[in-house]
Short mmCIF file of N, CA, C and O in Angstrom, two decimals:
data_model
loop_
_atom_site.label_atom_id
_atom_site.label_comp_id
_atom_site.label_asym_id
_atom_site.label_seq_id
_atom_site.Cartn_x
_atom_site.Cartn_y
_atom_site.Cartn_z
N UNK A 94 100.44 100.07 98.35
CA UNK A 94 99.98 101.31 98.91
C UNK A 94 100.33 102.44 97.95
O UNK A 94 101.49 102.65 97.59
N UNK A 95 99.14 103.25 97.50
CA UNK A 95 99.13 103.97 96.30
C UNK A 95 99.72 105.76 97.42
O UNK A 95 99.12 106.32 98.34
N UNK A 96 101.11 106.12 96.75
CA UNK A 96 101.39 107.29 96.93
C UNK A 96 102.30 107.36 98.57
O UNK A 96 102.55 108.45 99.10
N UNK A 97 102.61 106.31 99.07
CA UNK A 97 103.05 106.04 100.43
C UNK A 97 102.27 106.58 101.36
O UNK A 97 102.86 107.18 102.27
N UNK A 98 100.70 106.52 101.40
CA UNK A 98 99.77 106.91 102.15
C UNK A 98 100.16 106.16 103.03
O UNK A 98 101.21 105.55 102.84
N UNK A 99 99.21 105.93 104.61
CA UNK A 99 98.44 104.78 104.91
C UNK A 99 97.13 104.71 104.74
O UNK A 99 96.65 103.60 105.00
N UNK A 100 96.43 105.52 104.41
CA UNK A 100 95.11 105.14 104.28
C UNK A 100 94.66 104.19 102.36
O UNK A 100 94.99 104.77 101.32
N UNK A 101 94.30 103.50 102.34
CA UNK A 101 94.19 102.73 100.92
C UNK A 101 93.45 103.62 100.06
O UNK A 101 92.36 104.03 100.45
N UNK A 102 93.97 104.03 98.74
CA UNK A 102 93.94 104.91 98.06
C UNK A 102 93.67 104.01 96.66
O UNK A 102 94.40 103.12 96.24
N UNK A 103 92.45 104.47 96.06
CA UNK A 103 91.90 103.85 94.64
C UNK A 103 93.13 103.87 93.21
O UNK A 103 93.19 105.01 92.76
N UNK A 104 93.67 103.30 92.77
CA UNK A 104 94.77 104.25 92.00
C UNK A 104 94.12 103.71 90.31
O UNK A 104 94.69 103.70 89.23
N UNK A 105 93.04 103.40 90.61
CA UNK A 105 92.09 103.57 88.84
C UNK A 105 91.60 104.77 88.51
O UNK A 105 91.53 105.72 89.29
N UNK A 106 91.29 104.79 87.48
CA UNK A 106 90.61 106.35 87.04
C UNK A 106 89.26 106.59 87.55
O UNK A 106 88.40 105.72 87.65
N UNK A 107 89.10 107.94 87.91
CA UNK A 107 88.06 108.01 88.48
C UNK A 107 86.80 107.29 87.95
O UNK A 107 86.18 106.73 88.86
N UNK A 108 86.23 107.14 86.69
CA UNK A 108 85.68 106.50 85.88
C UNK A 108 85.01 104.75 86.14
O UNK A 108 84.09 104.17 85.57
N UNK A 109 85.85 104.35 87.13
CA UNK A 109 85.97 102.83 86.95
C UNK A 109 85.63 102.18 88.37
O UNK A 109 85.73 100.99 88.67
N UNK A 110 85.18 103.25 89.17
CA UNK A 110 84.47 102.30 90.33
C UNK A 110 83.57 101.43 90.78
O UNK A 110 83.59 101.02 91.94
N UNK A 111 82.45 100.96 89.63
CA UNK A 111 82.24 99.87 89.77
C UNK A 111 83.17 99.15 89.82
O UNK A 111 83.59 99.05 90.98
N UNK A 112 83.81 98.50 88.99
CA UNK A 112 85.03 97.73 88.95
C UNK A 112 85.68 97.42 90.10
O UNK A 112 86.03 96.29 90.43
N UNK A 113 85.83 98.37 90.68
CA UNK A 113 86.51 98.33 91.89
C UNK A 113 85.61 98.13 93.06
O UNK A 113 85.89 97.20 93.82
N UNK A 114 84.47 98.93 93.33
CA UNK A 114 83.26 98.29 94.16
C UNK A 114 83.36 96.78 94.14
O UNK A 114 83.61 95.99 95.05
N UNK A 115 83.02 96.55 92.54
CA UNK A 115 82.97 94.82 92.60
C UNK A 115 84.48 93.50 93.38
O UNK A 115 84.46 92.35 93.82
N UNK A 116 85.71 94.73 93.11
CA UNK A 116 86.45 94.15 93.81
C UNK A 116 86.46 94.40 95.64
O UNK A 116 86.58 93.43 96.39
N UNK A 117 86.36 95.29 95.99
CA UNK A 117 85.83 95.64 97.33
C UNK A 117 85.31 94.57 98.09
O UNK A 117 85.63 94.27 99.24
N UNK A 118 84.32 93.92 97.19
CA UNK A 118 83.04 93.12 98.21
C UNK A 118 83.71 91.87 97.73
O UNK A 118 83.82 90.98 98.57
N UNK A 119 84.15 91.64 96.61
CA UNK A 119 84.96 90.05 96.92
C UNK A 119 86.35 90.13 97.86
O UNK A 119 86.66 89.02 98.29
N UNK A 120 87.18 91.15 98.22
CA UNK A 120 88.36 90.84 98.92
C UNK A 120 88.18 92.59 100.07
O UNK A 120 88.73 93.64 99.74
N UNK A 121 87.73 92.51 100.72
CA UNK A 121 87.53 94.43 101.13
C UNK A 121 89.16 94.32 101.94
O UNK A 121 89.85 95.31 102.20
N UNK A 122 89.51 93.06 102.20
CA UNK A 122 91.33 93.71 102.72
C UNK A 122 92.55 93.78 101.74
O UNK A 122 93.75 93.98 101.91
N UNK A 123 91.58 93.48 100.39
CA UNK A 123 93.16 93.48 99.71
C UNK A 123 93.90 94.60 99.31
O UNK A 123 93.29 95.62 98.98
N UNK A 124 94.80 94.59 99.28
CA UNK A 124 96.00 96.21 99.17
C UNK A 124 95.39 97.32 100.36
O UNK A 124 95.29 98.54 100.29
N UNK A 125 95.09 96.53 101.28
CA UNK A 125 94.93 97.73 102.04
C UNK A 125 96.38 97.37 103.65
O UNK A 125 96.67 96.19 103.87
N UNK A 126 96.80 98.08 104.19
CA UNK A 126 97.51 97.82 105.14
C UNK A 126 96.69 97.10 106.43
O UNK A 126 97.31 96.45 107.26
N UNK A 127 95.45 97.27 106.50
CA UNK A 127 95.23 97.13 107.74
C UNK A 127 95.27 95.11 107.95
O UNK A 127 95.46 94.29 107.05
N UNK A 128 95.09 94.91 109.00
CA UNK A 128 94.63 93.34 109.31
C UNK A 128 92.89 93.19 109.56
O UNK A 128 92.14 94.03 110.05
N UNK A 129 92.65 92.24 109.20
CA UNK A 129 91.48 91.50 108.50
C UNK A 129 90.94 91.21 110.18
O UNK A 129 91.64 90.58 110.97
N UNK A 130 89.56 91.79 110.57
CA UNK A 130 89.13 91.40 111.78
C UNK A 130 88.72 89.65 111.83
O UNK A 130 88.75 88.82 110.92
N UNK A 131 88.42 89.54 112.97
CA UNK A 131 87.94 88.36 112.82
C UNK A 131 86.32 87.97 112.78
O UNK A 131 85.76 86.88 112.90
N UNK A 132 85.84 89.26 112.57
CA UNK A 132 84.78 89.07 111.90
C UNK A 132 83.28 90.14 112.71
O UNK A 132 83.52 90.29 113.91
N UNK A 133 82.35 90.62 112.42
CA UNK A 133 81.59 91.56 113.06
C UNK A 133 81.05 91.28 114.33
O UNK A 133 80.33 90.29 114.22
N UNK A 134 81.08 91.77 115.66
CA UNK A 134 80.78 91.18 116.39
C UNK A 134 79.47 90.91 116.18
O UNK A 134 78.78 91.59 115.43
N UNK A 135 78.97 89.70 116.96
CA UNK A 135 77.69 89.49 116.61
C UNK A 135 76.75 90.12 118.08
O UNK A 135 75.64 89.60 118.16
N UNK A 136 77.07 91.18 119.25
CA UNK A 136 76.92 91.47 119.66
C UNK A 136 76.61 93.09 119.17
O UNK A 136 76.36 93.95 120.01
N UNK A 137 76.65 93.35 117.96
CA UNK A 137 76.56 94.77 117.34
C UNK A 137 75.59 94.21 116.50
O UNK A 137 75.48 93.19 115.82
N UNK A 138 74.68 95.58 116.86
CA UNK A 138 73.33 95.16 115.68
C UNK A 138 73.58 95.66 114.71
O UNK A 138 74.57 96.38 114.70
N UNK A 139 72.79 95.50 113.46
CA UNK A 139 72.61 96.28 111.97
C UNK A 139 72.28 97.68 112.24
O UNK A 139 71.45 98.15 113.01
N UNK A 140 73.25 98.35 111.32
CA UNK A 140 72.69 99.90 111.78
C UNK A 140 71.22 100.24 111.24
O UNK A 140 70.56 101.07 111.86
N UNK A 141 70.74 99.69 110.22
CA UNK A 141 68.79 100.32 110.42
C UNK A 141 68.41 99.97 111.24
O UNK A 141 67.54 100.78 111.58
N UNK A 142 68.52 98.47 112.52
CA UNK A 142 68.14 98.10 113.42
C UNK A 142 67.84 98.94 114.27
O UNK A 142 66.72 98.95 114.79
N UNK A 143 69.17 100.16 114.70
CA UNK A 143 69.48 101.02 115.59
C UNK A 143 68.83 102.15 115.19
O UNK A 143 68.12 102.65 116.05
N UNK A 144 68.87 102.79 113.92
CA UNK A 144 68.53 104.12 113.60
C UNK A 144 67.26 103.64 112.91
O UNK A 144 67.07 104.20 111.83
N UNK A 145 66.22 102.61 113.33
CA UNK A 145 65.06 102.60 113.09
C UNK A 145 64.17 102.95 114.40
O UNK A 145 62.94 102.93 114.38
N UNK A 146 65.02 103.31 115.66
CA UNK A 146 64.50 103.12 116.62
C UNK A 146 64.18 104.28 117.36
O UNK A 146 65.09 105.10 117.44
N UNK A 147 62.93 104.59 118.00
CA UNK A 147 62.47 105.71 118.19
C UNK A 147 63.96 106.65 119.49
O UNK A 147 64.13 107.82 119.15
N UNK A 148 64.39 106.43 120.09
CA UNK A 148 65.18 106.82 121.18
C UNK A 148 66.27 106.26 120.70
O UNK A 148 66.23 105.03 120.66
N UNK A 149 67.39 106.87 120.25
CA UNK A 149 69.15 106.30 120.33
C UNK A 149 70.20 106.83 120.99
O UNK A 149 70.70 107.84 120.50
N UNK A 150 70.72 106.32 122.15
CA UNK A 150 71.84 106.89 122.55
C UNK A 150 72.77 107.10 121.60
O UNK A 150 72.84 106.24 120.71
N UNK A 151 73.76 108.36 121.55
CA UNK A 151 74.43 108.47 120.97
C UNK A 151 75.48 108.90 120.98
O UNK A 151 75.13 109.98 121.47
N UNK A 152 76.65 109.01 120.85
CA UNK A 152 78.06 109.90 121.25
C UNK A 152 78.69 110.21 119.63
O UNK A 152 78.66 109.79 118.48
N UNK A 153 79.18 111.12 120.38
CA UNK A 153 79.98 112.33 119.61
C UNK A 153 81.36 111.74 118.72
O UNK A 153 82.30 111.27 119.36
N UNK A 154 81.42 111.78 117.44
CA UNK A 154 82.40 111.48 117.02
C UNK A 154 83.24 112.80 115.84
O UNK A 154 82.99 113.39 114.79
N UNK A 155 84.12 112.74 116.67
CA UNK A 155 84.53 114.30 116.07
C UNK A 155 85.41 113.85 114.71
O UNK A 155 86.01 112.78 114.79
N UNK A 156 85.52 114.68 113.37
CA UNK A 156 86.43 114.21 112.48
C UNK A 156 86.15 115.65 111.93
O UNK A 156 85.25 116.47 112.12
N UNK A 157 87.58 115.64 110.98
CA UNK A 157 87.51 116.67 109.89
C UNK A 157 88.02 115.83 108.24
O UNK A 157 88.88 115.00 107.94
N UNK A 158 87.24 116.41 107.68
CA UNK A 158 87.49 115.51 106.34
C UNK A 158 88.16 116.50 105.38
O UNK A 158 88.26 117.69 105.64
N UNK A 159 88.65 115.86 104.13
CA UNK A 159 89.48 117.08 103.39
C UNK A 159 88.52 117.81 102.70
O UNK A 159 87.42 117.36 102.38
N UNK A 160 88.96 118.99 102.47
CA UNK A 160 88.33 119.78 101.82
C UNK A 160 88.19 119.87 100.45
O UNK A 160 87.20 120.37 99.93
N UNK A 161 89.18 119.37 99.81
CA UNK A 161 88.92 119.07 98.50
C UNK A 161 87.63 118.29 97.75
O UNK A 161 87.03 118.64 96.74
N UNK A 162 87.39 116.91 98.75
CA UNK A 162 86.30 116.23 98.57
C UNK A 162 85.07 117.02 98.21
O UNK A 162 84.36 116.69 97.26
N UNK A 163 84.81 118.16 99.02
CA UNK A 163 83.61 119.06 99.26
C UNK A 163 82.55 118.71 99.42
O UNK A 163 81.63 119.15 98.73
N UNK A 164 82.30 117.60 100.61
CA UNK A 164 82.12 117.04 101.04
C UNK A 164 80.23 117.63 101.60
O UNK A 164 79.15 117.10 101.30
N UNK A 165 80.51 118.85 102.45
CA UNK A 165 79.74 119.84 102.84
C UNK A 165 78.53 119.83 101.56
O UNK A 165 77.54 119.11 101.55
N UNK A 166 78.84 120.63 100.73
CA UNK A 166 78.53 121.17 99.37
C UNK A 166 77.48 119.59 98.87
O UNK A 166 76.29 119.30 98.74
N UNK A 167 78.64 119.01 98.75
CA UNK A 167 77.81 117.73 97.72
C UNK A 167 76.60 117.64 98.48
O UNK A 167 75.58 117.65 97.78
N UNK A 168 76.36 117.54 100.15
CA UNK A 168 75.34 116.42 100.99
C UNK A 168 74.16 118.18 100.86
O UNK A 168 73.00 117.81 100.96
N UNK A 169 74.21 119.33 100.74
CA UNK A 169 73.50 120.02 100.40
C UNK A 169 72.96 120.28 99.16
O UNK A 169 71.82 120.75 99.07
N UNK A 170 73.80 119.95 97.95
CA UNK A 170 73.23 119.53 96.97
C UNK A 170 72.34 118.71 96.75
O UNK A 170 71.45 118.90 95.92
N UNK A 171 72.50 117.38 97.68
CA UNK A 171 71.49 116.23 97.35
C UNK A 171 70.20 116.23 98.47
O UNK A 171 69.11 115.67 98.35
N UNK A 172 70.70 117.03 99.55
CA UNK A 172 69.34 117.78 100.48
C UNK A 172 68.56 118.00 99.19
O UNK A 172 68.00 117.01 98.74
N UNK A 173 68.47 118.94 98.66
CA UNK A 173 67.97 120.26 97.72
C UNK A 173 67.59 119.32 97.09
O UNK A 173 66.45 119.02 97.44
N UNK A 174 68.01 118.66 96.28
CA UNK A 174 67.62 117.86 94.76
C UNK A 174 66.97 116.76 95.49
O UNK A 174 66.76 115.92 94.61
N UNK A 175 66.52 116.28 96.66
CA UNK A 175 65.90 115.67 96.74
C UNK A 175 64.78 116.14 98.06
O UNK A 175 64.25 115.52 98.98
N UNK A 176 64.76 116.90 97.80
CA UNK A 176 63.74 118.02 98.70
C UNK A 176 63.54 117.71 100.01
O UNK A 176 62.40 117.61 100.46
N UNK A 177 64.87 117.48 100.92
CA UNK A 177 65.13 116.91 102.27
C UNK A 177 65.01 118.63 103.03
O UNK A 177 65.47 119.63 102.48
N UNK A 178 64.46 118.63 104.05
CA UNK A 178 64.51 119.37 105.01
C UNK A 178 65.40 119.06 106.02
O UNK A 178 65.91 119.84 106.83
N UNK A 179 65.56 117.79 105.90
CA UNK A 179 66.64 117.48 107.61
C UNK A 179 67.61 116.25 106.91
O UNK A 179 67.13 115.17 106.55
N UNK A 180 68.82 116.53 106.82
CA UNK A 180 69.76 115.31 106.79
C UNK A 180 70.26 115.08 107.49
O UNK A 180 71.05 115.87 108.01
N UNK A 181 70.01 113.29 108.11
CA UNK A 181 70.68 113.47 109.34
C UNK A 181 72.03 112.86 108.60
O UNK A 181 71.88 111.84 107.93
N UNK A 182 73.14 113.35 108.69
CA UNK A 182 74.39 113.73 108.63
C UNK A 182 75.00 112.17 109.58
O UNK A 182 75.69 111.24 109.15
N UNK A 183 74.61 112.32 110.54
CA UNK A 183 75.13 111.08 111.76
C UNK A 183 74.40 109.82 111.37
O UNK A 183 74.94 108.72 111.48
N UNK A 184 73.40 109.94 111.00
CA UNK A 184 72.99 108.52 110.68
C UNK A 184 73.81 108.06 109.16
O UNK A 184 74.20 106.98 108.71
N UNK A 185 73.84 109.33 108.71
CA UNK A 185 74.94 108.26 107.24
C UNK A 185 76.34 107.72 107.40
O UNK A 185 76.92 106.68 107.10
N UNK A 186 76.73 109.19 108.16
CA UNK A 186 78.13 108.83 108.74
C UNK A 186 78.29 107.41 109.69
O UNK A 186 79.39 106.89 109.88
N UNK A 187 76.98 106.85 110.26
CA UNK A 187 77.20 105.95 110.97
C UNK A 187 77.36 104.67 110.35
O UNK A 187 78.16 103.81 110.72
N UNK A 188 76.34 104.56 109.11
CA UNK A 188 76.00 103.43 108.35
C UNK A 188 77.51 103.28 107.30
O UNK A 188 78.10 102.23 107.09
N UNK A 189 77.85 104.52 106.80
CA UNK A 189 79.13 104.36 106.00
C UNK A 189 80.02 103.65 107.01
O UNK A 189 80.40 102.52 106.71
N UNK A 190 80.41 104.17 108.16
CA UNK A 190 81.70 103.62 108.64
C UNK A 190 81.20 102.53 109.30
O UNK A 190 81.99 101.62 109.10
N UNK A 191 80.12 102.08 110.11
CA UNK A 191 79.51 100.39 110.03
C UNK A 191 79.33 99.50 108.80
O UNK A 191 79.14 98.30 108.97
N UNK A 192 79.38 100.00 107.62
CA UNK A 192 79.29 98.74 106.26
C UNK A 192 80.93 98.89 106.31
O UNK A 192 81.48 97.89 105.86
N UNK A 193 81.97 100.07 106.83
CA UNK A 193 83.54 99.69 106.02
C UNK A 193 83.68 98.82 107.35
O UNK A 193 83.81 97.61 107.17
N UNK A 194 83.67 99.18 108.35
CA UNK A 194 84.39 98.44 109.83
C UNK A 194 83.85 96.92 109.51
O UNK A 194 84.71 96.06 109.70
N UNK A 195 82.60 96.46 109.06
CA UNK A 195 82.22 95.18 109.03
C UNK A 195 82.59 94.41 107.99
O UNK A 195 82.66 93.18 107.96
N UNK A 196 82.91 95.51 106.76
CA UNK A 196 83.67 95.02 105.72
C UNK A 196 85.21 94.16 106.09
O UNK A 196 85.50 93.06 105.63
N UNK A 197 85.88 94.80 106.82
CA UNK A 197 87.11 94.64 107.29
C UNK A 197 87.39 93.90 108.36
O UNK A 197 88.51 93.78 108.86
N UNK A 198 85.99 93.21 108.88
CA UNK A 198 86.15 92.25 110.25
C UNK A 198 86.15 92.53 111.42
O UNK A 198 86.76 91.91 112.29
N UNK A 199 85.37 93.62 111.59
CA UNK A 199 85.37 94.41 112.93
C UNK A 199 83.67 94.89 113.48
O UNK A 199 83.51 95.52 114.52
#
């Protein structure tokens, strides 16, 4: 555990994330604290499954992220540069944290 976090923290140079991507998808629990699910339920669909679908229930998931990231900034940058009028914000946020949770066995 890089820095006595708990959250698993990259400790390569910024530079080198492939590398590390490629390690990700062969081991996604290693050096991380958490325990290894026992695997995605198979009762949870694929998220394009869901956000291909005309009507989605949906609930509220509240977070604040750091500010340093600039997080805000970047996803309006790539609005703009890719001439988006509407980002949906929740559908990425959904698909990011459904590829890590399924990564991790959950």
């Amino acid at each position: 555990m890089a820095g006595g976090t708990a959250f698993p923290v990259r400790a390569d140079s910024p530079g080198s994330h492939q590398e590390q991507d490629a390690r990700d998808h062969d081991a996604p629990s290693q050096g991380t604290p958490y325990a290894h699910g026992p695997g995605r339920p198979k009762d949870i669909p694929e998220a394009a499954v869901v956000l291909n679908q005309r009507i989605i229930a949906r609930e509220s998931l509240d977070s604040s992220v750091p500010a340093a990231l600039k997080l805000k900034k970047r996803l309006k940058r790539f609005a703009l540069d890719n001439e988006l009028d509407h980002l949906p914000i929740g559908d990425i946020v959904s698909v990011a944290l459904d590829e890590w949770l399924s990564a991790r066995g959950f």
